[in-house]
């Protein structure tokens, strides 16, 4: 498989507040991540809230600009392209937002909302756009009779279907799904995940699926990347991550997944303490303040992301 999206040493620092004599502090939301997504692959990006997942996804689409690093889309570097040069890439990449209601204009009928990307990119005439909108609504499980309704007339799950239809409007090749089911009921989550999986296969989409729910990621992803405090700590095939995780943080996340059978019991690893501040991250390995297997070297040296077996990358001193 060929690499379709790739980032190298990507960083995004937000400068906040002031300190005496040293100016503003740097909040290191994403601090040097490198990974790739193969063509027509689903990469799940998981981690606790505040670890930098959403920031990373938005940088891939150039919604926000990186502080440093490189972004490649279909073998072309787009890191520093200006607005005009980015325009041809915009129709090839889209985002599905976490909040389906907040991402829709409450004063705009949903037919207009879905057609908006087509108008922005000058695709088709009014009749062709309406046909495209009707077709997309049917594909995501909505009725064309609802085309003139407003967002408040739909349920949360239906609004997310509208968001998915809008993301597909320009026939993109790459989509970032940013916590796209976390605001929905569990039963609706399953419907939306199955819909995304079907559409990904039908349209041959390359997908970055951002989530904090590992059970959801397991259902839809081909590979999984685990993020902690602005860093990627583990990347591997889904089956390997869920059967034999290497990094202690991944092990703790997986142990927290509930088992549906009440008769079964499993050992759960409880992480002590809180996630450190990204303004002042710990020296060495960023996870060492909470790691049950911490060593002296973890407090001094930051472990690089190394390939310990074909296709399996982990950043941990246990495997150096």
PDB file of N, CA and C in Angstrom, residues 90-94 117-118 121 123 132 136 139 164-175 199 202-205:
ATOM      1  N   UNK A  90      -8.354  21.485  -1.171  1.00  0.00           N
ATOM      2  CA  UNK A  90      -9.469  21.601  -0.236  1.00  0.00           C
ATOM      3  C   UNK A  90     -10.630  20.676  -0.595  1.00  0.00           C
ATOM      4  N   UNK A  91     -10.936  20.560  -1.865  1.00  0.00           N
ATOM      5  CA  UNK A  91     -12.064  19.716  -2.265  1.00  0.00           C
ATOM      6  C   UNK A  91     -11.735  18.235  -2.136  1.00  0.00           C
ATOM      7  N   UNK A  92     -10.451  17.899  -1.965  1.00  0.00           N
ATOM      8  CA  UNK A  92     -10.035  16.507  -1.843  1.00  0.00           C
ATOM      9  C   UNK A  92      -9.937  16.053  -0.386  1.00  0.00           C
ATOM     10  N   UNK A  93     -10.127  16.985   0.548  1.00  0.00           N
ATOM     11  CA  UNK A  93     -10.034  16.652   1.973  1.00  0.00           C
ATOM     12  C   UNK A  93     -11.149  17.356   2.740  1.00  0.00           C
ATOM     13  N   UNK A  94     -11.798  16.632   3.638  1.00  0.00           N
ATOM     14  CA  UNK A  94     -12.923  17.186   4.388  1.00  0.00           C
ATOM     15  C   UNK A  94     -12.862  16.723   5.846  1.00  0.00           C
ATOM     16  N   UNK A 117     -20.446  23.180   0.058  1.00  0.00           N
ATOM     17  CA  UNK A 117     -19.104  22.899  -0.487  1.00  0.00           C
ATOM     18  C   UNK A 117     -19.067  22.869  -2.017  1.00  0.00           C
ATOM     19  N   UNK A 118     -20.153  22.415  -2.636  1.00  0.00           N
ATOM     20  CA  UNK A 118     -20.224  22.390  -4.100  1.00  0.00           C
ATOM     21  C   UNK A 118     -20.220  23.805  -4.666  1.00  0.00           C
ATOM     22  N   UNK A 121     -16.684  25.488  -4.297  1.00  0.00           N
ATOM     23  CA  UNK A 121     -15.701  24.999  -5.271  1.00  0.00           C
ATOM     24  C   UNK A 121     -16.194  25.090  -6.711  1.00  0.00           C
ATOM     25  N   UNK A 123     -18.706  23.581  -8.298  1.00  0.00           N
ATOM     26  CA  UNK A 123     -18.977  22.277  -8.898  1.00  0.00           C
ATOM     27  C   UNK A 123     -20.437  22.202  -9.338  1.00  0.00           C
ATOM     28  N   UNK A 132     -27.163  16.023  -6.645  1.00  0.00           N
ATOM     29  CA  UNK A 132     -26.081  15.496  -5.809  1.00  0.00           C
ATOM     30  C   UNK A 132     -26.502  15.451  -4.341  1.00  0.00           C
ATOM     31  N   UNK A 136     -26.829  12.136  -1.995  1.00  0.00           N
ATOM     32  CA  UNK A 136     -26.053  12.003  -0.756  1.00  0.00           C
ATOM     33  C   UNK A 136     -26.965  11.767   0.441  1.00  0.00           C
ATOM     34  N   UNK A 139     -27.877   8.221   0.498  1.00  0.00           N
ATOM     35  CA  UNK A 139     -26.748   7.352   0.851  1.00  0.00           C
ATOM     36  C   UNK A 139     -26.489   7.314   2.355  1.00  0.00           C
ATOM     37  N   UNK A 164     -22.034  14.118   7.614  1.00  0.00           N
ATOM     38  CA  UNK A 164     -21.330  13.148   6.776  1.00  0.00           C
ATOM     39  C   UNK A 164     -21.636  13.411   5.299  1.00  0.00           C
ATOM     40  N   UNK A 165     -22.915  13.681   4.996  1.00  0.00           N
ATOM     41  CA  UNK A 165     -23.298  13.972   3.607  1.00  0.00           C
ATOM     42  C   UNK A 165     -22.570  15.206   3.099  1.00  0.00           C
ATOM     43  N   UNK A 166     -22.463  16.217   3.935  1.00  0.00           N
ATOM     44  CA  UNK A 166     -21.772  17.448   3.528  1.00  0.00           C
ATOM     45  C   UNK A 166     -20.287  17.188   3.301  1.00  0.00           C
ATOM     46  N   UNK A 167     -19.691  16.347   4.144  1.00  0.00           N
ATOM     47  CA  UNK A 167     -18.275  16.023   3.984  1.00  0.00           C
ATOM     48  C   UNK A 167     -18.015  15.266   2.684  1.00  0.00           C
ATOM     49  N   UNK A 168     -19.020  14.525   2.215  1.00  0.00           N
ATOM     50  CA  UNK A 168     -18.858  13.729   0.988  1.00  0.00           C
ATOM     51  C   UNK A 168     -19.214  14.510  -0.278  1.00  0.00           C
ATOM     52  N   UNK A 169     -19.713  15.729  -0.124  1.00  0.00           N
ATOM     53  CA  UNK A 169     -20.282  16.473  -1.256  1.00  0.00           C
ATOM     54  C   UNK A 169     -19.321  16.626  -2.420  1.00  0.00           C
ATOM     55  N   UNK A 170     -18.068  16.964  -2.152  1.00  0.00           N
ATOM     56  CA  UNK A 170     -17.098  17.223  -3.234  1.00  0.00           C
ATOM     57  C   UNK A 170     -16.376  15.957  -3.682  1.00  0.00           C
ATOM     58  N   UNK A 171     -16.864  14.803  -3.215  1.00  0.00           N
ATOM     59  CA  UNK A 171     -16.236  13.525  -3.533  1.00  0.00           C
ATOM     60  C   UNK A 171     -14.763  13.505  -3.106  1.00  0.00           C
ATOM     61  N   UNK A 172     -14.488  13.774  -1.801  1.00  0.00           N
ATOM     62  CA  UNK A 172     -13.110  13.847  -1.318  1.00  0.00           C
ATOM     63  C   UNK A 172     -12.443  12.484  -1.266  1.00  0.00           C
ATOM     64  N   UNK A 173     -11.130  12.514  -1.129  1.00  0.00           N
ATOM     65  CA  UNK A 173     -10.346  11.284  -1.003  1.00  0.00           C
ATOM     66  C   UNK A 173      -9.903  11.040   0.431  1.00  0.00           C
ATOM     67  N   UNK A 174      -9.848  12.107   1.240  1.00  0.00           N
ATOM     68  CA  UNK A 174      -9.368  12.010   2.623  1.00  0.00           C
ATOM     69  C   UNK A 174     -10.335  12.737   3.543  1.00  0.00           C
ATOM     70  N   UNK A 175     -10.735  12.068   4.637  1.00  0.00           N
ATOM     71  CA  UNK A 175     -11.646  12.666   5.610  1.00  0.00           C
ATOM     72  C   UNK A 175     -11.087  12.478   7.017  1.00  0.00           C
ATOM     73  N   UNK A 199     -19.456   3.609   3.803  1.00  0.00           N
ATOM     74  CA  UNK A 199     -19.113   4.692   2.882  1.00  0.00           C
ATOM     75  C   UNK A 199     -17.620   4.703   2.565  1.00  0.00           C
ATOM     76  N   UNK A 202     -17.172   1.980   0.064  1.00  0.00           N
ATOM     77  CA  UNK A 202     -17.822   2.295  -1.211  1.00  0.00           C
ATOM     78  C   UNK A 202     -17.053   3.350  -2.006  1.00  0.00           C
ATOM     79  N   UNK A 203     -16.590   4.391  -1.314  1.00  0.00           N
ATOM     80  CA  UNK A 203     -15.923   5.498  -2.000  1.00  0.00           C
ATOM     81  C   UNK A 203     -14.401   5.386  -1.979  1.00  0.00           C
ATOM     82  N   UNK A 204     -13.860   4.359  -1.345  1.00  0.00           N
ATOM     83  CA  UNK A 204     -12.414   4.191  -1.279  1.00  0.00           C
ATOM     84  C   UNK A 204     -11.721   5.316  -0.534  1.00  0.00           C
ATOM     85  N   UNK A 205     -12.315   5.739   0.595  1.00  0.00           N
ATOM     86  CA  UNK A 205     -11.797   6.881   1.335  1.00  0.00           C
ATOM     87  C   UNK A 205     -10.587   6.515   2.186  1.00  0.00           C
TER      88      UNK A 205
END
